[in-house]
PDB file of C-alpha atoms in Angstrom:
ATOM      1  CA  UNK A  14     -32.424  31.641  17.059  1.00  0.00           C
ATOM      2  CA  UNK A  15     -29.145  30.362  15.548  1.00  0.00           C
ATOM      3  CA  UNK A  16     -27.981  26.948  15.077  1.00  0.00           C
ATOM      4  CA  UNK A  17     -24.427  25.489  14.748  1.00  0.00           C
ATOM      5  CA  UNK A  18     -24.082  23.221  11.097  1.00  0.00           C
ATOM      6  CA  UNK A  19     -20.690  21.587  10.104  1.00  0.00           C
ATOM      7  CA  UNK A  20     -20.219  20.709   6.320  1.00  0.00           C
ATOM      8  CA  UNK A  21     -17.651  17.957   5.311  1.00  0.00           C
ATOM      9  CA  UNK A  22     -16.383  19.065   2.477  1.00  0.00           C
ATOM     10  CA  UNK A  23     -13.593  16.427   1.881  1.00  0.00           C
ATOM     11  CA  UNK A  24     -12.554  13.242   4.231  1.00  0.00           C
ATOM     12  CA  UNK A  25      -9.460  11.085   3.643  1.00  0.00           C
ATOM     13  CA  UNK A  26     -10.227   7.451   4.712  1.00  0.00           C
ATOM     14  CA  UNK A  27      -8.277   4.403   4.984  1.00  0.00           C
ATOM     15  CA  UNK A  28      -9.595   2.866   1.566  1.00  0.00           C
ATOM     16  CA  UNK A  29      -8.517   5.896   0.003  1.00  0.00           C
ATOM     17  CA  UNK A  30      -5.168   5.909   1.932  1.00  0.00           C
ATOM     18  CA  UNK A  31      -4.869   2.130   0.218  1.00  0.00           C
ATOM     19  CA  UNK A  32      -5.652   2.692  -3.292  1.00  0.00           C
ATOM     20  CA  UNK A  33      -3.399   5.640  -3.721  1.00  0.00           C
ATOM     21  CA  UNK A  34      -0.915   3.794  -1.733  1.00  0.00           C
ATOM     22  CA  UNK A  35      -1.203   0.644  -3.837  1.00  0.00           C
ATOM     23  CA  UNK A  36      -1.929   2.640  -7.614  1.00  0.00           C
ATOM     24  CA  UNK A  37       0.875   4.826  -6.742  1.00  0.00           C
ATOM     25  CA  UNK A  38       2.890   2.518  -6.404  1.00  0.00           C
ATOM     26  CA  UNK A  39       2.384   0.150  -9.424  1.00  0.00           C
ATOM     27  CA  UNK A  40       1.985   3.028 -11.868  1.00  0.00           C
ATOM     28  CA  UNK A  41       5.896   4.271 -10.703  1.00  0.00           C
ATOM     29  CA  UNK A  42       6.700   0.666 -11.330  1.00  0.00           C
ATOM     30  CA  UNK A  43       4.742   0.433 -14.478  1.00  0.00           C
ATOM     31  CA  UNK A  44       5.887   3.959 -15.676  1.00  0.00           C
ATOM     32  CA  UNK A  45       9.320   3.130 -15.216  1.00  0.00           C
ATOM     33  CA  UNK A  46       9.379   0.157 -17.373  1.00  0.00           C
ATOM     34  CA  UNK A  47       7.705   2.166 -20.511  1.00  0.00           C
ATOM     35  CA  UNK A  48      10.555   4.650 -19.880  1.00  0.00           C
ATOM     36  CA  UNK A  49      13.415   2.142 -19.793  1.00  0.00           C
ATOM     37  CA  UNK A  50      11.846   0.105 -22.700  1.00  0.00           C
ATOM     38  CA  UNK A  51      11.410   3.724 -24.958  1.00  0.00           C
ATOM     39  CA  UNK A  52      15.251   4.439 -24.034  1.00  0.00           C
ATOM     40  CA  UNK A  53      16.474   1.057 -25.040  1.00  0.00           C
ATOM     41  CA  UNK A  54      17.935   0.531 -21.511  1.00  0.00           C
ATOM     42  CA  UNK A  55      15.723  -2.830 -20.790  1.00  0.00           C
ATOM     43  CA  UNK A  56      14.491  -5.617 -23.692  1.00  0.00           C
ATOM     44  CA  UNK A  57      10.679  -5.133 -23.658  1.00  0.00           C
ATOM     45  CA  UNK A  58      10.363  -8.806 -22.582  1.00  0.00           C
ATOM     46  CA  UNK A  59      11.136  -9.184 -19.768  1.00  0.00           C
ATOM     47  CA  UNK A  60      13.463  -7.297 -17.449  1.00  0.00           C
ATOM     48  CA  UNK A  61      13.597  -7.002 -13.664  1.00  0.00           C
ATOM     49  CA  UNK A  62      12.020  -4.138 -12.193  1.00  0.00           C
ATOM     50  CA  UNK A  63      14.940  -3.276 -10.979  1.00  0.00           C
ATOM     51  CA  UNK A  64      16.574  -2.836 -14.322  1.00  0.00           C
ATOM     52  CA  UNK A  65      13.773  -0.112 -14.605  1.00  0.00           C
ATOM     53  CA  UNK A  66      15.578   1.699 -12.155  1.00  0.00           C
ATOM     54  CA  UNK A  67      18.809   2.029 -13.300  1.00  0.00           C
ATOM     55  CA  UNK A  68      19.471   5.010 -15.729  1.00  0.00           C
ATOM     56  CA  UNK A  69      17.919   8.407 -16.792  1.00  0.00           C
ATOM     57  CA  UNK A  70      15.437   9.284 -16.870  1.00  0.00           C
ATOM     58  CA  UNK A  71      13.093   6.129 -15.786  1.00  0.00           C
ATOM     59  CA  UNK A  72      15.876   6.215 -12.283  1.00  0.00           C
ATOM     60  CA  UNK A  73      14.180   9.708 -11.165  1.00  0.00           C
ATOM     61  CA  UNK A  74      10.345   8.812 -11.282  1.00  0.00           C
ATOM     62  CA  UNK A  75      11.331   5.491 -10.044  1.00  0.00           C
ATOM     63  CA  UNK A  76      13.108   6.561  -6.699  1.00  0.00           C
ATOM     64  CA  UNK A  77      10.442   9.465  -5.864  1.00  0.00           C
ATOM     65  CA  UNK A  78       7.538   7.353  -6.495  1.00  0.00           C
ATOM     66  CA  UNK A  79       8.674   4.219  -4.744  1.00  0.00           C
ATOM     67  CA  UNK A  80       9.745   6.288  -1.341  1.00  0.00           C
ATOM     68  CA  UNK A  81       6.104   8.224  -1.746  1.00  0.00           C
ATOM     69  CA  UNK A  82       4.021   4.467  -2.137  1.00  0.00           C
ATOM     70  CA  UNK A  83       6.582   2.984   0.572  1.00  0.00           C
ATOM     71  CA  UNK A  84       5.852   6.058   2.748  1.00  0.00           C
ATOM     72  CA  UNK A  85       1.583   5.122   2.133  1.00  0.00           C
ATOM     73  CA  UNK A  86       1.931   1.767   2.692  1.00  0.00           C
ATOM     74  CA  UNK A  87       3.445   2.133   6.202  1.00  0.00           C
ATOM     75  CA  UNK A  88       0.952   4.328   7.174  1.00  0.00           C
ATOM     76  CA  UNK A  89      -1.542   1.883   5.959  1.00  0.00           C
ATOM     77  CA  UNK A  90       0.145  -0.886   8.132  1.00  0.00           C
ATOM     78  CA  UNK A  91      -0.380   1.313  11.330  1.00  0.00           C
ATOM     79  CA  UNK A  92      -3.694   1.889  10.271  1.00  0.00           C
ATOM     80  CA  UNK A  93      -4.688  -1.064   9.640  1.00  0.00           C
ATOM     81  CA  UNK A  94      -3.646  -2.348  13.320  1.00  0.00           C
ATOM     82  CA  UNK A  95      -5.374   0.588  15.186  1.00  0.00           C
ATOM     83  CA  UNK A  96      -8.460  -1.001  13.337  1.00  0.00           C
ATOM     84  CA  UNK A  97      -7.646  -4.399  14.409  1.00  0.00           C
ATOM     85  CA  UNK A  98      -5.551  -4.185  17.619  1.00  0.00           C
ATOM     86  CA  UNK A  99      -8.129  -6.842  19.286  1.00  0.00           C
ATOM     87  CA  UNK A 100      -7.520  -9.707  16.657  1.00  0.00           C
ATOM     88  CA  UNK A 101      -4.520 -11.831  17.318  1.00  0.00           C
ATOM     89  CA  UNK A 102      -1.073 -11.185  15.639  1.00  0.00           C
ATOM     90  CA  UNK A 103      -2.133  -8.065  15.065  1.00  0.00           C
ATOM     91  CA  UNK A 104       0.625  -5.634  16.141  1.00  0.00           C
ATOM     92  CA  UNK A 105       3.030  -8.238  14.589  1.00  0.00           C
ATOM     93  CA  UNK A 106       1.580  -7.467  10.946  1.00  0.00           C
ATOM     94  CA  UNK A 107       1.968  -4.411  11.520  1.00  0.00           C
ATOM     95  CA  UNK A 108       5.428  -5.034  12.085  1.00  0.00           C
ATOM     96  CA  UNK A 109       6.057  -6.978   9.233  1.00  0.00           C
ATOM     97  CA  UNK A 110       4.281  -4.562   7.139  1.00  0.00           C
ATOM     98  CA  UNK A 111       6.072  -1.495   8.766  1.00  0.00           C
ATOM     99  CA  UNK A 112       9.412  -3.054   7.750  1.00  0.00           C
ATOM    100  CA  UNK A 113       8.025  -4.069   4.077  1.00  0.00           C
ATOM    101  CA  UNK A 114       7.518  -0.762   2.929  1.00  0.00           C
ATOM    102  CA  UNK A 115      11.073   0.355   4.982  1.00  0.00           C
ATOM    103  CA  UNK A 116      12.516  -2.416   2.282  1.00  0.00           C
ATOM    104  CA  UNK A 117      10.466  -1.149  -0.389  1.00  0.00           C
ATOM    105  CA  UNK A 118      11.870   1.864   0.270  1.00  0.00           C
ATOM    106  CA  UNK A 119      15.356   1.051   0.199  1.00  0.00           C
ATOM    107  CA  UNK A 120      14.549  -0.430  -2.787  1.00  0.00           C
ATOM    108  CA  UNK A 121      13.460   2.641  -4.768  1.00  0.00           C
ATOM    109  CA  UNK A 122      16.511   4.746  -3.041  1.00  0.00           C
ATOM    110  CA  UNK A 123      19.465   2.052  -3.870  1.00  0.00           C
ATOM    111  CA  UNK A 124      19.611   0.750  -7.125  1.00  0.00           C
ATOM    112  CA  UNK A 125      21.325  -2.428  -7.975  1.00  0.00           C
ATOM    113  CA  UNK A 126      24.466  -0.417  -9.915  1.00  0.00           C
ATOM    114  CA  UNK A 127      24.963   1.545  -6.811  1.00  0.00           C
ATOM    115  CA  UNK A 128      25.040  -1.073  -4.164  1.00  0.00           C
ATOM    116  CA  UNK A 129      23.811  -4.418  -5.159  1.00  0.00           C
ATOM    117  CA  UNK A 130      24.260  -6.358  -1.754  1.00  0.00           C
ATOM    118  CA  UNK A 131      21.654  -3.275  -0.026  1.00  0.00           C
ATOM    119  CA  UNK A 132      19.358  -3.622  -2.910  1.00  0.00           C
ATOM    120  CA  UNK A 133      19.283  -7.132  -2.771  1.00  0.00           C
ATOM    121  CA  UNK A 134      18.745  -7.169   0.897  1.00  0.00           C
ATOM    122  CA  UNK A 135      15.920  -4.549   0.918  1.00  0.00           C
ATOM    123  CA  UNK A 136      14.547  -6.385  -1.709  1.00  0.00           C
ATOM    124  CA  UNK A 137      14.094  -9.736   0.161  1.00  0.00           C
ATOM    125  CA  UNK A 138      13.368  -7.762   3.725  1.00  0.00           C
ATOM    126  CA  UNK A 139       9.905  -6.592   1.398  1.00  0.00           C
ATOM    127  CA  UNK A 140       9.130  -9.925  -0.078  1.00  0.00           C
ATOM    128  CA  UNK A 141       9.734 -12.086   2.778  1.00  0.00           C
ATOM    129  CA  UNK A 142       8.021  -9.504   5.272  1.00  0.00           C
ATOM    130  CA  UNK A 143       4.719  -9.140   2.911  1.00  0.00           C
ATOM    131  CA  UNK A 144       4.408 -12.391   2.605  1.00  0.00           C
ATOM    132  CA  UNK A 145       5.029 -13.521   6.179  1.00  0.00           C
ATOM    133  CA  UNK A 146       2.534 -10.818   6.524  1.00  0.00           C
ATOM    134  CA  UNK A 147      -0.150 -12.153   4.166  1.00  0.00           C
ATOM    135  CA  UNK A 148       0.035 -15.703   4.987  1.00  0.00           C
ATOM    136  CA  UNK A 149      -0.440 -14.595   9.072  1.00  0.00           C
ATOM    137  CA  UNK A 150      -3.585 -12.187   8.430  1.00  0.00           C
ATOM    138  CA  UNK A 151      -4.583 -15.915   6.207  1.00  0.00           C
ATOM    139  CA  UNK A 152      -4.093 -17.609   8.718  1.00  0.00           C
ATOM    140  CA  UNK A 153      -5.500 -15.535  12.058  1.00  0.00           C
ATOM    141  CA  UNK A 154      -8.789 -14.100  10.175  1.00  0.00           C
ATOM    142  CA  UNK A 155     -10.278 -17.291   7.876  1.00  0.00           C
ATOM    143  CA  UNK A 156     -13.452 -16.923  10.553  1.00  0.00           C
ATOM    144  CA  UNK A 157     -13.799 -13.295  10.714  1.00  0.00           C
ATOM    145  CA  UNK A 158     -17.332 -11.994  10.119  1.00  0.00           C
ATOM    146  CA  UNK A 159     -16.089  -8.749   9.472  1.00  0.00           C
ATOM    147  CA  UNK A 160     -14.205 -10.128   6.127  1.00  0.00           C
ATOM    148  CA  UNK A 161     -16.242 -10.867   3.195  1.00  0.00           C
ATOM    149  CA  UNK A 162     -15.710 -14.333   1.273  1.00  0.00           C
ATOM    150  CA  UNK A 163     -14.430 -12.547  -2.071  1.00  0.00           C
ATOM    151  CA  UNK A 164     -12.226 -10.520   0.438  1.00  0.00           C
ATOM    152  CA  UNK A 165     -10.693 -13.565   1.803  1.00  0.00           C
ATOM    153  CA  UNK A 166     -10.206 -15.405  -1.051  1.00  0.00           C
ATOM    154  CA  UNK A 167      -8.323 -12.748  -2.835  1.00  0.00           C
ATOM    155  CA  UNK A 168      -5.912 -12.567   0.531  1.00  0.00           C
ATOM    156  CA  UNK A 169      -5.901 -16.122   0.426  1.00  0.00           C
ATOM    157  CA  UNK A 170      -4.579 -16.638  -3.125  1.00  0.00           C
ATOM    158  CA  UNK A 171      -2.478 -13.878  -3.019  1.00  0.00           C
ATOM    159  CA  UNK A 172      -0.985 -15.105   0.025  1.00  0.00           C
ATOM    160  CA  UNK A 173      -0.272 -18.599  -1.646  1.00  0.00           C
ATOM    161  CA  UNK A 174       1.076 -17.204  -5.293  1.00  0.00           C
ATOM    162  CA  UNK A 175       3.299 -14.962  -3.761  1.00  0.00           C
ATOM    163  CA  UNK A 176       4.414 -17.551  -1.032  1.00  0.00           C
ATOM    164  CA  UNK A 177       5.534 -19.539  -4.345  1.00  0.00           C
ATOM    165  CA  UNK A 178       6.728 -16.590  -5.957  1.00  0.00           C
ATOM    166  CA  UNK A 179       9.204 -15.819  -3.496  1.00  0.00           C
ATOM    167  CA  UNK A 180      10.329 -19.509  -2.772  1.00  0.00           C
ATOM    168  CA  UNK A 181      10.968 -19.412  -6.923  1.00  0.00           C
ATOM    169  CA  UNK A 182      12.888 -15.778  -6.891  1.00  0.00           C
ATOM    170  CA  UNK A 183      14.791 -17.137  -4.262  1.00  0.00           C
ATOM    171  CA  UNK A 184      15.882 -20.462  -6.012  1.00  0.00           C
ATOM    172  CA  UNK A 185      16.450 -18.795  -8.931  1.00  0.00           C
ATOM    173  CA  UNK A 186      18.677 -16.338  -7.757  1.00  0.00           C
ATOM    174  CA  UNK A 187      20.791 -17.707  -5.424  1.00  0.00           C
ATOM    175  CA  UNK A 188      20.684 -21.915  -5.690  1.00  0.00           C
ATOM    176  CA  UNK A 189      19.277 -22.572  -9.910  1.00  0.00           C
ATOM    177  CA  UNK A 190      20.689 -20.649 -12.672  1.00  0.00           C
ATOM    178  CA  UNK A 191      16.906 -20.957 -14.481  1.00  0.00           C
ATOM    179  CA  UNK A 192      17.606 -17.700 -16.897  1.00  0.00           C
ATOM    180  CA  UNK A 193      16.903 -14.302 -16.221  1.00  0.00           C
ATOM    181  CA  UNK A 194      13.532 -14.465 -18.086  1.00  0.00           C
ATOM    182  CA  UNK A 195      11.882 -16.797 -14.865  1.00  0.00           C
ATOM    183  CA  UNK A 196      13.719 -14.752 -12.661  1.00  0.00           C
ATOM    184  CA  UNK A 197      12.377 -11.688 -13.849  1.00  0.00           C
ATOM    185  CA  UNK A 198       8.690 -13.708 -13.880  1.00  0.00           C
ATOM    186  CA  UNK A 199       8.996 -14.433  -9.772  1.00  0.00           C
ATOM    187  CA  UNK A 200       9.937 -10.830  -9.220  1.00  0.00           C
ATOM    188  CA  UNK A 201       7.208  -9.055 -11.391  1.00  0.00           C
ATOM    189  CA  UNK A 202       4.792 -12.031  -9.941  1.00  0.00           C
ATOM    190  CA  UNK A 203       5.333 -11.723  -6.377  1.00  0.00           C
ATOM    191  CA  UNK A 204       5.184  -7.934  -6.427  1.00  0.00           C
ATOM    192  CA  UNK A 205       1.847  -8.222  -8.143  1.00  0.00           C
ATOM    193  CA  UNK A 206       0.439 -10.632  -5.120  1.00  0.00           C
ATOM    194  CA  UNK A 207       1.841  -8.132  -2.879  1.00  0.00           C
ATOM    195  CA  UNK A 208      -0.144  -5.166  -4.581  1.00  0.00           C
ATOM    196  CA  UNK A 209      -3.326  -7.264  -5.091  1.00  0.00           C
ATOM    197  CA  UNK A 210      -3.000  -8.413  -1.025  1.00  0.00           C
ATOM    198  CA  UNK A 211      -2.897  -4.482   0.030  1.00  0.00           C
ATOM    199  CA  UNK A 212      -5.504  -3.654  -1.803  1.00  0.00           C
ATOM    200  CA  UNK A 213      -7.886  -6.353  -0.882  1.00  0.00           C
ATOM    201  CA  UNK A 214      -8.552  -4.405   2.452  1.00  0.00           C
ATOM    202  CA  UNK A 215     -10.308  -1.857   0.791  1.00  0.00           C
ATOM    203  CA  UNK A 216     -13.267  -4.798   0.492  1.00  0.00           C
ATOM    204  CA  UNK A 217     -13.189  -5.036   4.372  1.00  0.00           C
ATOM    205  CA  UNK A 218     -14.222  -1.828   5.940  1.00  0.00           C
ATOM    206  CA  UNK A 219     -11.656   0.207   5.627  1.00  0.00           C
ATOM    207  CA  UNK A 220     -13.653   2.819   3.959  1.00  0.00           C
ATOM    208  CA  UNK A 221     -15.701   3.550   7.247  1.00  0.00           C
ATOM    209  CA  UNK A 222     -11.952   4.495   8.789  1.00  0.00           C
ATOM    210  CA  UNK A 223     -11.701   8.185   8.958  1.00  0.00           C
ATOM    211  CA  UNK A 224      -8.264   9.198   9.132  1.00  0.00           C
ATOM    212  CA  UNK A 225      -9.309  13.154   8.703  1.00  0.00           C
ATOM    213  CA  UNK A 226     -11.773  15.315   7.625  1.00  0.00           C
ATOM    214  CA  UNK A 227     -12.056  19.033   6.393  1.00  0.00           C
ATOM    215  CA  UNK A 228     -14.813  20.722   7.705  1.00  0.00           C
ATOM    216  CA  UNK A 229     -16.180  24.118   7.388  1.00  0.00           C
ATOM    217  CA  UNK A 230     -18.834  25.442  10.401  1.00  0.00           C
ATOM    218  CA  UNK A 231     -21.408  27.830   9.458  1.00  0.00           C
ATOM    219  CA  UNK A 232     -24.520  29.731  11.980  1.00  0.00           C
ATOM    220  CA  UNK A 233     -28.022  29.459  10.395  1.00  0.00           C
ATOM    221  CA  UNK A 234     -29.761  32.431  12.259  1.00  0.00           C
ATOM    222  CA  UNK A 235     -33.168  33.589  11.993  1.00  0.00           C
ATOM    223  CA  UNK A 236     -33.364  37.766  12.211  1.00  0.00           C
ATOM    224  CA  UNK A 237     -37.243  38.932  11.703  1.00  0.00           C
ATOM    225  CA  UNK A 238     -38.255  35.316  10.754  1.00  0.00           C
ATOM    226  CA  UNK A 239     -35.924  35.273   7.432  1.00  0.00           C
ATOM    227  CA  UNK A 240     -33.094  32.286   7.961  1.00  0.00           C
ATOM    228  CA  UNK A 241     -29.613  34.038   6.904  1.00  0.00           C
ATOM    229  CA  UNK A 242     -26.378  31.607   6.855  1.00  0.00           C
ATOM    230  CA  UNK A 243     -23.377  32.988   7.647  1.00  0.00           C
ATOM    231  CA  UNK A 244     -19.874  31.248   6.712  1.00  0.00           C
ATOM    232  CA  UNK A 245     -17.181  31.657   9.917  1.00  0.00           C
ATOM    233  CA  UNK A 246     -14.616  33.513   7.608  1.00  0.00           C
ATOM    234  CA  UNK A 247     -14.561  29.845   5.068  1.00  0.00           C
ATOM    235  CA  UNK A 248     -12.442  28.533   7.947  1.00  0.00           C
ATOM    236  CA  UNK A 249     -12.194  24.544   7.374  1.00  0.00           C
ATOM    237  CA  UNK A 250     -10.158  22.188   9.867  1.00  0.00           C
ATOM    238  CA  UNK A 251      -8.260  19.476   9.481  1.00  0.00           C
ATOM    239  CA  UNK A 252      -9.344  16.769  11.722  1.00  0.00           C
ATOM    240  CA  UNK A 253      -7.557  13.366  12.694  1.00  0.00           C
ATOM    241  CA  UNK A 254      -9.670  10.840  13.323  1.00  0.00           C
ATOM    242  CA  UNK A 255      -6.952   8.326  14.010  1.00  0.00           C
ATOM    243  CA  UNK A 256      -7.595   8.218  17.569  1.00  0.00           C
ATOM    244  CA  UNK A 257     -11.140   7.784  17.263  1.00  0.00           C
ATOM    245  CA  UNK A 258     -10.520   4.177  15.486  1.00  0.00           C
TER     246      UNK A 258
END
C-alpha cells in the first residue's frame, strides 16, 4: 500500500504580500530620513520626504526601496480586485491603485533636483489616486459583511485624514505660502493615511488569499507491514494560486 502526502512547507498570501509591501515601504522612507538627518543634508524637524531623497547616501536606499514597495503595492492592487471583482467599482480601484504605486514609483526614481516638474507630478498622480481610491472602497463597502467594524473604521478615517491632507499639501504648495514646516506636515501626514489604508486589508481576509505555495510530495508505503516514507528527490513546487481566487 502507498499513499500520496503533500507538505506545505511555506505559502505566500495576500496579507503577507501587504505587510511587506506596506513595512517596506515606510522603513525606506523612515531609513532615509535617519540617513539624511546623520549627514546634515535635512534639519531633523521637519523636512519633506523628498528632501530624504536627494544626496548620498540616503538617495540609493531611497530609490531601490521605493521602486521594490511601489512594485508590492501594485501587485497588491491586482490582488486585491481578483478577490473582489463582484463588488462594484472594483476594477476601477484597482486602477487607481495600479497607477498610485506607478507614481510612487516615479517618485523614488526622480528626485526633485533632477526633474522637479516629474517629481511633482508623480507625486500628486500617488496622492490623488490613493485617495480617490480610499474614499471609493469607503464609499462602495460601508455594508459589507465580509469587512469587520475596526476594519472599516480604520479605512474610513484614513480615507478622511488623508482626503484633508492632500487638499492642505495642495494649498500649501501651489495657492498659500503657509511655511515649509506645514507643508512638510501634509506630505508626511497623507503618506501615513495612505500606509495605514493598505494595510487595513490585512484585517479583511486577505490572509485566506493564497497567492503560492511550496510544496514538497512524499509516498508513505507499507513493505512487510513497517510504514517507510520516502521524499521524491526534496522536490518542492512553486504553486500560483492566483487563479484559484
Amino acid at each position: 500500500d502507498s499513499t500520496l502526502q503533500m507538505d506545505i512547507l511555506a505559502s505566500w498570501t495576500a496579507a503577507t504580500l501587504i505587510h511587506v509591501g506596506v513595512v517596506e515601504t515606510l522603513g525606506t522612507i523612515i531609513l532615509c530620513y535617519v540617513l539624511a538627518v546623520v549627514n546634515g543634508h535635512v534639519p531633523p524637524w521637519l523636512p519633506m520626504i523628498s528632501d530624504c531623497a536627494v544626496l548620498a547616501p540616503e538617495k540609493y536606499p531611497f530609490r531601490l526601496g521605493i521602486v521594490l514597495g511601489a512594485s508590492l503595492l501594485a501587485v497588491q492592487a491586482v490582488t486585491k480586485y481578483y478577490a473582489d471583482k463582484t463588488q462594484p467599482y472594483s476594477k476601477l480601484c484597482a486602477v487607481l491603485g495600479v497607477v498610485a504605486s506607478t507614481g510612487l514609483a516615479v517618485v523614488g526614481v526622480v528626485n526633485e533636483k533632477e526633474n522637479n516638474d516629474i517629481h511633482d507630478i508623480a507625486a500628486v498622480i500617488l496622492f490623488v489616486c490613493y485617495d480617490v481610491y480610499a474614499i471609493i472602497f469607503v464609499y462602495s463597502s460601508w455594508n459589507r459583511k465580509d469587512i469587520s467594524r475596526i476594519s472599516y473604521t480604520i479605512k474610513f478615517c484614513s480615507a478622511v485624514l488623508g482626503t484633508i491632507g492632500f487638499v492642505a499639501y495642495i494649498t500649501a504648495k501651489y495657492f498659500q505660502d503657509w511655511g515649509s514646516i506645514y507643508l512638510a506636515l501634509f506630505e508626511w501626514s497623507n503618506t501615513l493615511t495612505i500606509m495605514v489604508f493598505l494595510w487595513s486589508f490585512v484585517l479583511d481576509d486577505m490572509a485566506d488569499i493564497k497567492l503560492s505555495e511550496i510544496r514538497e510530495d512524499t509516498f508513505s508505503i507499507k513493505r512487510n507491514n513497517k510504514p517507510m516514507i520516502i521524499s521524491m528527490n526534496g522536490s518542492s513546487e512553486l504553486k500560483p494560486m492566483l487563479s484559484q481566487i
